[in-house]
mmCIF file of C-alpha atoms in Angstrom:
data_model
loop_
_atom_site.group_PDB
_atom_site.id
_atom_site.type_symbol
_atom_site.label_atom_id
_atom_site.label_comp_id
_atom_site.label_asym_id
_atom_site.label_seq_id
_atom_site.Cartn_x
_atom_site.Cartn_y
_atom_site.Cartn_z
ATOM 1 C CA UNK A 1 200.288 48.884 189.481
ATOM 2 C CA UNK A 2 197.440 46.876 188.594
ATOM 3 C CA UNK A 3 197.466 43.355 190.076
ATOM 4 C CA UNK A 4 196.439 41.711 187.229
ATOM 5 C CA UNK A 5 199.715 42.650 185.564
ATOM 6 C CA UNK A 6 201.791 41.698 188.113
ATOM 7 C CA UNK A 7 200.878 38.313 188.041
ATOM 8 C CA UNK A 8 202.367 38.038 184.339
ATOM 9 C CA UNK A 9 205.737 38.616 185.100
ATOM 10 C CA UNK A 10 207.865 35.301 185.377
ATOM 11 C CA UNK A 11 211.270 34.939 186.518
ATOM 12 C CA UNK A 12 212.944 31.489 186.590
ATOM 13 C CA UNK A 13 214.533 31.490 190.159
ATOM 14 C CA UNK A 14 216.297 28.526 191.937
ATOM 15 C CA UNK A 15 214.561 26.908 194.433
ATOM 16 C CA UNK A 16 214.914 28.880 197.655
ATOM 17 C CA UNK A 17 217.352 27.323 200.580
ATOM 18 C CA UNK A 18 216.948 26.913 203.518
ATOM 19 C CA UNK A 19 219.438 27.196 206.476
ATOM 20 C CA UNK A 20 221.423 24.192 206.939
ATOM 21 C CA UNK A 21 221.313 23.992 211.050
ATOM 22 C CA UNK A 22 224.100 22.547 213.214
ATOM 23 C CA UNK A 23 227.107 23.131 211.044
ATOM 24 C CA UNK A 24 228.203 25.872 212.663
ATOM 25 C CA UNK A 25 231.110 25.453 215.766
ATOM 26 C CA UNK A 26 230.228 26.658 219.198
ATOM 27 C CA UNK A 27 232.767 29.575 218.919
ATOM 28 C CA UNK A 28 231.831 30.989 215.952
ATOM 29 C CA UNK A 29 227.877 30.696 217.318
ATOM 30 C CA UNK A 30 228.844 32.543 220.758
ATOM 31 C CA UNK A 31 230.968 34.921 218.513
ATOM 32 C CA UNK A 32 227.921 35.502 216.121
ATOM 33 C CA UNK A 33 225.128 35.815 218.844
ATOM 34 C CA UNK A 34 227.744 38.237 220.869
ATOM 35 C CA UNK A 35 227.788 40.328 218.055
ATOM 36 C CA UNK A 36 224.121 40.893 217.276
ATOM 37 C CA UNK A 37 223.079 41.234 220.868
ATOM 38 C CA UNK A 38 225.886 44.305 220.829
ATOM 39 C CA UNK A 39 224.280 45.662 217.883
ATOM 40 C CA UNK A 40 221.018 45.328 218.900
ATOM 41 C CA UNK A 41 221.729 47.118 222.343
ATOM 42 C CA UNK A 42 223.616 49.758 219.921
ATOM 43 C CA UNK A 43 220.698 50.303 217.490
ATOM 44 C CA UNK A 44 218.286 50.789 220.972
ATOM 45 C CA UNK A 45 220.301 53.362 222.402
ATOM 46 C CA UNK A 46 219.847 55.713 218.937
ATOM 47 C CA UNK A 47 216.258 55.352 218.632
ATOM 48 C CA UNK A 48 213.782 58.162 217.549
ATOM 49 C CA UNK A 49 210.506 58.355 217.585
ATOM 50 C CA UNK A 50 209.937 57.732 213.648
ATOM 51 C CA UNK A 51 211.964 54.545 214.024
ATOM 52 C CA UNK A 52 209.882 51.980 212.286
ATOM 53 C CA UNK A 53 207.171 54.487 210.333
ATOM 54 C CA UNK A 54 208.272 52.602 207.350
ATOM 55 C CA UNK A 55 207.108 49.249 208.343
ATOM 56 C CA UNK A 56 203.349 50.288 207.771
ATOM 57 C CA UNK A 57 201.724 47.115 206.694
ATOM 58 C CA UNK A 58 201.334 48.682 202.799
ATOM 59 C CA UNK A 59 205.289 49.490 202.600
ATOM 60 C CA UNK A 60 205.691 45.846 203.872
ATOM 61 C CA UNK A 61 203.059 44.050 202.052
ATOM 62 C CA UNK A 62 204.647 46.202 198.819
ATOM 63 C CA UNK A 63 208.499 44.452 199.726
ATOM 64 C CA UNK A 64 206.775 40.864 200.027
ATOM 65 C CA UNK A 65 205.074 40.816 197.282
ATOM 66 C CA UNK A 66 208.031 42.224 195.335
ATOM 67 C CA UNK A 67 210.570 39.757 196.681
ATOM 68 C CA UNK A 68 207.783 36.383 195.892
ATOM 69 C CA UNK A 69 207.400 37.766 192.281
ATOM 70 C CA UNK A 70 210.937 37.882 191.951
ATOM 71 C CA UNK A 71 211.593 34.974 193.356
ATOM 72 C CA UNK A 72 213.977 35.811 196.152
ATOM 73 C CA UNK A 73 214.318 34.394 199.943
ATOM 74 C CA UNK A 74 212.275 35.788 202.820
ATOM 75 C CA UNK A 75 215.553 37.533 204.233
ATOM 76 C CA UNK A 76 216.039 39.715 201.355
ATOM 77 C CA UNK A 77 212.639 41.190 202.008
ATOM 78 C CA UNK A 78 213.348 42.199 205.798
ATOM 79 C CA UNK A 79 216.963 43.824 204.732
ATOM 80 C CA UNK A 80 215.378 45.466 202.054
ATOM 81 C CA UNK A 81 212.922 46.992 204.522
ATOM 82 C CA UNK A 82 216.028 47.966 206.901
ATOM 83 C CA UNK A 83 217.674 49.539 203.960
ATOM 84 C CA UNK A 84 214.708 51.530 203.025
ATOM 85 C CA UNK A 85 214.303 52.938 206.524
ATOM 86 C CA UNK A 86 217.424 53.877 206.641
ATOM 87 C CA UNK A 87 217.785 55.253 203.412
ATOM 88 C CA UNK A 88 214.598 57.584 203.897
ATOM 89 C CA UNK A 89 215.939 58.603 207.250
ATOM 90 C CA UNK A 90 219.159 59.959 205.836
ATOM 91 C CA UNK A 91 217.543 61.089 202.998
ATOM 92 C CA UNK A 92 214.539 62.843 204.283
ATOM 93 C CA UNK A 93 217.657 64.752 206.656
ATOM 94 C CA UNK A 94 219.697 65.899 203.427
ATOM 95 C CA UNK A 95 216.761 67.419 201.539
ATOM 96 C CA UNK A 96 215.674 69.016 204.693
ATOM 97 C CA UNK A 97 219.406 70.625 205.071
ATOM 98 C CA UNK A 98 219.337 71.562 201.257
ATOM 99 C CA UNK A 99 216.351 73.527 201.639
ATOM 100 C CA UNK A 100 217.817 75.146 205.097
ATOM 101 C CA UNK A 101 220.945 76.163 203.137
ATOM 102 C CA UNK A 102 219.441 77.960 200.325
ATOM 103 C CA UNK A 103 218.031 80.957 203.020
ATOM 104 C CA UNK A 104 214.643 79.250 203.419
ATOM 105 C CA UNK A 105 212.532 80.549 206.429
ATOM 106 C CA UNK A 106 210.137 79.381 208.823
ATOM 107 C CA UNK A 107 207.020 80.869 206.869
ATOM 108 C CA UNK A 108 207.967 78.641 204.109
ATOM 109 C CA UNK A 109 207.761 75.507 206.418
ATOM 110 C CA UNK A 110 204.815 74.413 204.332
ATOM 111 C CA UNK A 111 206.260 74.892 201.127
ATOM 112 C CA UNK A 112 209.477 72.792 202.003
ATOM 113 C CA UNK A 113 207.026 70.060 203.350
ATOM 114 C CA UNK A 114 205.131 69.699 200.198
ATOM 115 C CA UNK A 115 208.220 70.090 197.984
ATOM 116 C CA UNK A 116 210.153 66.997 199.948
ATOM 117 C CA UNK A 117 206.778 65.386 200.108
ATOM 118 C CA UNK A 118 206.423 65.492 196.283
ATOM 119 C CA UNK A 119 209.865 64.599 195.920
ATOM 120 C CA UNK A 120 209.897 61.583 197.645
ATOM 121 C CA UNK A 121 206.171 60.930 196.209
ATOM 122 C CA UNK A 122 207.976 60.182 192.715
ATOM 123 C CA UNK A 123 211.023 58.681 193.673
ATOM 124 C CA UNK A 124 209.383 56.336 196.825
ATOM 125 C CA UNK A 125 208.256 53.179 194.835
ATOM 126 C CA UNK A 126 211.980 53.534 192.692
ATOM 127 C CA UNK A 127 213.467 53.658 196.296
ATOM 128 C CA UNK A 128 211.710 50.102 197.307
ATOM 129 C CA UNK A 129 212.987 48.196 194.562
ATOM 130 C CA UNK A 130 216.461 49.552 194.465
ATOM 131 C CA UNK A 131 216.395 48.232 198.368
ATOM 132 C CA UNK A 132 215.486 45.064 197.291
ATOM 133 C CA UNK A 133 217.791 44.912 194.421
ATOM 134 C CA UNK A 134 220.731 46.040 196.659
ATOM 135 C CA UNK A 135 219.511 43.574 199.185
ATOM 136 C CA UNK A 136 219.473 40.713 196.459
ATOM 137 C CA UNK A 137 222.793 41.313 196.115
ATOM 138 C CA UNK A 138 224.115 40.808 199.681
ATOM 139 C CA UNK A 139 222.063 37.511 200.273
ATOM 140 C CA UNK A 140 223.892 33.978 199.332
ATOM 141 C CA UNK A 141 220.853 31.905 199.003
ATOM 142 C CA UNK A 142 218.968 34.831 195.976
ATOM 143 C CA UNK A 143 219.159 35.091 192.427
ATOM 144 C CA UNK A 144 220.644 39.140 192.078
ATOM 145 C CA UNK A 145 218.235 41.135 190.963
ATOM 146 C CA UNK A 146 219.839 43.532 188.575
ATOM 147 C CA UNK A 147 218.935 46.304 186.141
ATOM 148 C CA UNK A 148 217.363 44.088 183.129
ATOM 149 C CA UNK A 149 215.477 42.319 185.451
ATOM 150 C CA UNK A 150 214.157 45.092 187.552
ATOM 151 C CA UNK A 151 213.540 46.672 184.265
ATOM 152 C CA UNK A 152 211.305 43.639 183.418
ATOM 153 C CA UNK A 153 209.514 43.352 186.067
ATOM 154 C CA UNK A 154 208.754 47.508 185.613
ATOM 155 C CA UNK A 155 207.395 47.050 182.242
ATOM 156 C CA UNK A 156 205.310 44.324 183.482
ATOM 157 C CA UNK A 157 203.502 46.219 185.945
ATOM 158 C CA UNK A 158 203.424 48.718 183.600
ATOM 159 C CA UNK A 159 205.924 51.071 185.839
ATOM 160 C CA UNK A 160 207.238 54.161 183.653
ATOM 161 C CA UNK A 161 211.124 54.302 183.687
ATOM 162 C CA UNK A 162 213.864 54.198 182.100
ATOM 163 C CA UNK A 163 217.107 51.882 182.997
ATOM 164 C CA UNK A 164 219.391 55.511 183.635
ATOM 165 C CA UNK A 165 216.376 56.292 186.200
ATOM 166 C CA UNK A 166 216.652 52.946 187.981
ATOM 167 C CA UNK A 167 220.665 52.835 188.345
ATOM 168 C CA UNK A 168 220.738 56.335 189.541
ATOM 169 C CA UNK A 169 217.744 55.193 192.388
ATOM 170 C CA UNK A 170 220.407 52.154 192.706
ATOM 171 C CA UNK A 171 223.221 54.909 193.555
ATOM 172 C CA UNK A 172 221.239 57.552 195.236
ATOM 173 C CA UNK A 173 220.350 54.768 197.961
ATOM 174 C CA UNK A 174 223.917 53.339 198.282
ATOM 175 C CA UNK A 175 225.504 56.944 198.269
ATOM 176 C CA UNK A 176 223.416 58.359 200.940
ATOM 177 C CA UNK A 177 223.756 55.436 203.302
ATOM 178 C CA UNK A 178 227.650 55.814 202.345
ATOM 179 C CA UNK A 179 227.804 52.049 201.224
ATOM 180 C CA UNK A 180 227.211 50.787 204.878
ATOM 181 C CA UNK A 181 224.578 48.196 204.041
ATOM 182 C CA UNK A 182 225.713 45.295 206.945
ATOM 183 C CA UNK A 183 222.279 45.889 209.006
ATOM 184 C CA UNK A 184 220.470 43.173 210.751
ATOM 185 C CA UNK A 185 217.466 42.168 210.005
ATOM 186 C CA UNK A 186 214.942 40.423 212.464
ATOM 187 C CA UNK A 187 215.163 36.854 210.339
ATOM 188 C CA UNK A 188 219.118 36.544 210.842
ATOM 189 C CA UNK A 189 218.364 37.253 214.732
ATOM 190 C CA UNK A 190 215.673 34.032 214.550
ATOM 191 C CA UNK A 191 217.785 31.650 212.841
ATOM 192 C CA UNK A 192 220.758 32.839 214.872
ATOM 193 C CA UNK A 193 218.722 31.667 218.161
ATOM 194 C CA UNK A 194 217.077 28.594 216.779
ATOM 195 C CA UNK A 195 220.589 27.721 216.017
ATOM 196 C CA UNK A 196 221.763 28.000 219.085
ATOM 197 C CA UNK A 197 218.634 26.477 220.420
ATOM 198 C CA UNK A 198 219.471 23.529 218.644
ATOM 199 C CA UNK A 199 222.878 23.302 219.845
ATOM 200 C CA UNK A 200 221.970 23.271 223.436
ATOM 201 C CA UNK A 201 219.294 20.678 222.914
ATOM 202 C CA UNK A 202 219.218 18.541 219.950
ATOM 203 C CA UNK A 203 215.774 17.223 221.347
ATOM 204 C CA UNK A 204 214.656 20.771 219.702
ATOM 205 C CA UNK A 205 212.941 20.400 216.517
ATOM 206 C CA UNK A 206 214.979 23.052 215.036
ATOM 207 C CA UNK A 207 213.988 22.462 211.176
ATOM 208 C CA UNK A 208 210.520 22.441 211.752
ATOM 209 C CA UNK A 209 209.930 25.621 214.119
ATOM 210 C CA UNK A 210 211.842 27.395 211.211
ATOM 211 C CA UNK A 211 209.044 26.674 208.894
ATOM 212 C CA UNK A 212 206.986 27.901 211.403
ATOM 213 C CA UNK A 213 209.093 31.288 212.226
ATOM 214 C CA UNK A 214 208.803 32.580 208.685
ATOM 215 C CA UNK A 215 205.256 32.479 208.509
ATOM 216 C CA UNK A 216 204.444 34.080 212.174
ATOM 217 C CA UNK A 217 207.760 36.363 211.625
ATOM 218 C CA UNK A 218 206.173 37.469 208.502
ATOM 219 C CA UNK A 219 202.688 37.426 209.927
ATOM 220 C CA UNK A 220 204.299 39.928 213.269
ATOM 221 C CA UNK A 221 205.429 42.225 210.100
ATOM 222 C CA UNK A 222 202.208 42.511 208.448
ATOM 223 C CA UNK A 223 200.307 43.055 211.718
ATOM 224 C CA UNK A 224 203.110 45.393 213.340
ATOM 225 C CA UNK A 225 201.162 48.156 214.475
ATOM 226 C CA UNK A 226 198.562 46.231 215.964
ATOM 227 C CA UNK A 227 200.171 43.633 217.870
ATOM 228 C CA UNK A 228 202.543 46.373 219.427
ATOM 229 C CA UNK A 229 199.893 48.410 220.134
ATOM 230 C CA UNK A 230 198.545 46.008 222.439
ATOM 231 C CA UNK A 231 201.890 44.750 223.545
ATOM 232 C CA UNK A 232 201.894 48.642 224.913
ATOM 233 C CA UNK A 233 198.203 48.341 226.143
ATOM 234 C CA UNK A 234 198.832 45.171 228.048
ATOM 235 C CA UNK A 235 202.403 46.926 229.452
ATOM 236 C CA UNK A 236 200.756 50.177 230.799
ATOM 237 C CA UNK A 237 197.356 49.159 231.294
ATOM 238 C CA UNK A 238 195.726 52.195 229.683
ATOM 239 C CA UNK A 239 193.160 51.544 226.993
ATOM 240 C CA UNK A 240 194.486 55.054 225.564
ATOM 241 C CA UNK A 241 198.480 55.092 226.328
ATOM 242 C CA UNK A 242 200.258 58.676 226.426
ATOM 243 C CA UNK A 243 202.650 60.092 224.155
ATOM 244 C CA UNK A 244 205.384 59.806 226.302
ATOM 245 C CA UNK A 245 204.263 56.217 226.633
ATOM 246 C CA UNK A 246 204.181 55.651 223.242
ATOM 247 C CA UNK A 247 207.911 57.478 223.167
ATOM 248 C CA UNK A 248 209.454 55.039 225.702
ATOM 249 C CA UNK A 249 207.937 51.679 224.060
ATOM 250 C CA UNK A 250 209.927 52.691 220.949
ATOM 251 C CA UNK A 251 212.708 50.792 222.431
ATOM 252 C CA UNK A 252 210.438 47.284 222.305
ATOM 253 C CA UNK A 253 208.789 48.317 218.836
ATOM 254 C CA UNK A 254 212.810 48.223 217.917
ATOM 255 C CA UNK A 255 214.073 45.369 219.824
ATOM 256 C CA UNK A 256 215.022 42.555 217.186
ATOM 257 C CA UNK A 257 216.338 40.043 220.032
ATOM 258 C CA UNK A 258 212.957 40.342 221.652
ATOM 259 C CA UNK A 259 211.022 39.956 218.511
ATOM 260 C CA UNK A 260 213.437 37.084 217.810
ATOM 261 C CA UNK A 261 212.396 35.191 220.938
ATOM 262 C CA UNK A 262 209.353 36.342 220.609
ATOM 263 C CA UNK A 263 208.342 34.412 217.343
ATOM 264 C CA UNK A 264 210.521 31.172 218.548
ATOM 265 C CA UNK A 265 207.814 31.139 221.212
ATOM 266 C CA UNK A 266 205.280 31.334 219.114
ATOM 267 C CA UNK A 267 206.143 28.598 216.846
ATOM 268 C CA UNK A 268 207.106 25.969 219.304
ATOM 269 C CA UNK A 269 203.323 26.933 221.033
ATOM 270 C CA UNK A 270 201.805 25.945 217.872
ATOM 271 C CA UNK A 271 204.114 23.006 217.187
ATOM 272 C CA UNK A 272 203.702 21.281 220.303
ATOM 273 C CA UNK A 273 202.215 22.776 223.356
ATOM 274 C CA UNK A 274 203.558 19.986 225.903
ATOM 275 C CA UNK A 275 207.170 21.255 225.228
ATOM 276 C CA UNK A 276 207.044 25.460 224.734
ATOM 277 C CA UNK A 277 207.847 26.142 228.224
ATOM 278 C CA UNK A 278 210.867 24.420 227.987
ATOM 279 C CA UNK A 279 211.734 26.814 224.801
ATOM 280 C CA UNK A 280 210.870 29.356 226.849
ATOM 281 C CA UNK A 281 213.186 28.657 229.258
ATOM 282 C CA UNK A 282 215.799 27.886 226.990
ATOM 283 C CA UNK A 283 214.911 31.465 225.124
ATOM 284 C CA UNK A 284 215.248 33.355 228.178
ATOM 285 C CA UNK A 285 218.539 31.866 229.112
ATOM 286 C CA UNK A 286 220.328 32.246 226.375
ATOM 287 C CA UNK A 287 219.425 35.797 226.060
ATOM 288 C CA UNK A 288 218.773 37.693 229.488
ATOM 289 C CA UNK A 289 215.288 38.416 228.661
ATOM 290 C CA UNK A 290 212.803 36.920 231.379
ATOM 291 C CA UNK A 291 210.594 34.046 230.625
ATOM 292 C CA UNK A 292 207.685 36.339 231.259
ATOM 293 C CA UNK A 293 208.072 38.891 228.899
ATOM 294 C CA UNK A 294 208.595 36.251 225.987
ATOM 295 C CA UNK A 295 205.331 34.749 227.196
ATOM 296 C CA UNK A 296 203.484 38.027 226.985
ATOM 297 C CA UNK A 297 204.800 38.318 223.513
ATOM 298 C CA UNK A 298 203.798 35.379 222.647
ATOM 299 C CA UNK A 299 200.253 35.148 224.309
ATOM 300 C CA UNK A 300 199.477 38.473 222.656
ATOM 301 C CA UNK A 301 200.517 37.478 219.207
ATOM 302 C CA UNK A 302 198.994 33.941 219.225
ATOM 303 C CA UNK A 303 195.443 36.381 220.531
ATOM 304 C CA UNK A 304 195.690 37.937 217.202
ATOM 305 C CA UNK A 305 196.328 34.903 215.116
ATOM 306 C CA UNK A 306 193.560 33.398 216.624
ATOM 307 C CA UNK A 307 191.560 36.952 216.321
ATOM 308 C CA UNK A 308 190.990 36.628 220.293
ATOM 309 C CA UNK A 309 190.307 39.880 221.663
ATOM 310 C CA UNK A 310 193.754 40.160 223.872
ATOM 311 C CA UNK A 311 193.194 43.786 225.497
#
């Protein structure tokens, strides 16, 4: 995929929205928060140990750059990330069974790796934009990506494949995940809180720490494995944490309501100092996690986007 290709595609797009803050009743806000907190506590309770091997910084920076060329929101780009993960998971699990089911046997462990490997090798980049094309089509603020337009964009980067190819990627992902594509993504769980934010104090400059949350969200995504990896550093204070360290932080690596509060922070210490202890505060209130752990988040993130040597 050569870049200089990829800058010739052109697709006329709307201008992207932004959310409209302080529209929303009280009720429905408690109802909405409620409901990811219970899904976030849900999604922590099943994690593994490859949660989140997808999000390496090329498979992210890959999803980005798809969703700018094709004009579509930020939020489209973290669900189709979600979806991918997912999808791989699941997937990854059925060719595994498949090969278990036609009488293969332990010596032929390498042979099943390096089929499944080359299997998902030429259907992986296919896989990405179907995940953003099914994502496109669950967000209310995107132009829908569908098959002539994904084809476009193909033949512009000079992709080989045909249109049958890309709707049976399209299927294959929304078959194996049995059509349940409602997952959360970390951007709905920062404008859920800024939201509420600005409902408990309309002092809160809610507009312009959004501004601010996309970029260091998007920054956090593109960074991931380093700024958890000192998050985990500065936690156990090893230089070199264990395995079964590295097993247990997991849970924080998945935690979307403390990565939510996490880049709030963030943003309102860059927008104006004088006032992000207060946000803070207000952070840590509305969602049980202590002031001090946002903090750390914070201070170790704002270490890297100043390139401050943290740990």
């Amino acid at each position: 995929m050569a870049e200089n290709n990829v800058t010739m595609f052109s697709f006329h797009t709307r201008k992207p929205m932004n959310p409209r803050f302080g529209e929303v009743s009280l009720d429905i806000l408690t109802d909405i928060l409620s409901n990811l907190n219970n899904r976030n506590k849900s999604n922590l309770e099943r994690v593994s140990d490859f949660c989140g091997c997808l999000k390496e910084r090329r498979i992210v920076e890959c999803v980005f750059h798809l969703c700018e060329e094709l004009g579509l929101n930020p939020a489209v780009g973290y669900h189709a990330i979600e979806i991918l993960e997912r999808f791989m998971a699941k997937y990854i699990e059925h060719l595994i069974r498949n090969q278990k089911g036609q009488g293969a046997s332990s010596e032929d462990t390498g042979k099943i790796e390096e089929l499944i490997f080359q299997t998902l090798k030429k259907k992986f980049f296919l896989s990405i934009l179907s995940s953003v094309q099914i994502a496109s089509k669950l967000d209310l603020y995107s132009n829908v990506v569908n098959n002539d337009i994904a084809m476009r964009f193909l033949q512009a980067v000079g992709y080989p494949s045909s249109k049958e190819q890309l709707l049976e990627s399209e299927i294959l992902v929304l078959k194996t995940l049995n059509f349940d594509l409602n997952v959360p993504n970390p951007l709905t769980y920062v404008e859920t809180l800024l939201e509420v934010l600005g409902h408990n104090d309309a002092a809160v400059p809610v507009a312009q720490l959004h501004h601010l949350c996309v970029r260091v969200l998007q920054f956090i995504y593109l960074q991931r494995e380093t700024i958890y990896n000192s998050l985990l550093k500065s936690a156990t204070g090893c230089s070199s944490p264990s395995l079964e360290q590295r097993a247990k932080f997991v849970c924080v690596t998945e935690d979307f309501m403390l990565l939510g509060v996490g880049v709030i922070a963030v943003s309102a210490f860059i927008h104006h100092i004088s006032t992000w202890e207060k946000v803070v505060e207000e952070l840590s209130g509305i969602t049980g996690i202590s002031g001090q752990s946002i903090m750390e988040f914070a201070y170790v993130t704002l270490m890297h986007i100043t390139k401050t040597k943290s740990v």
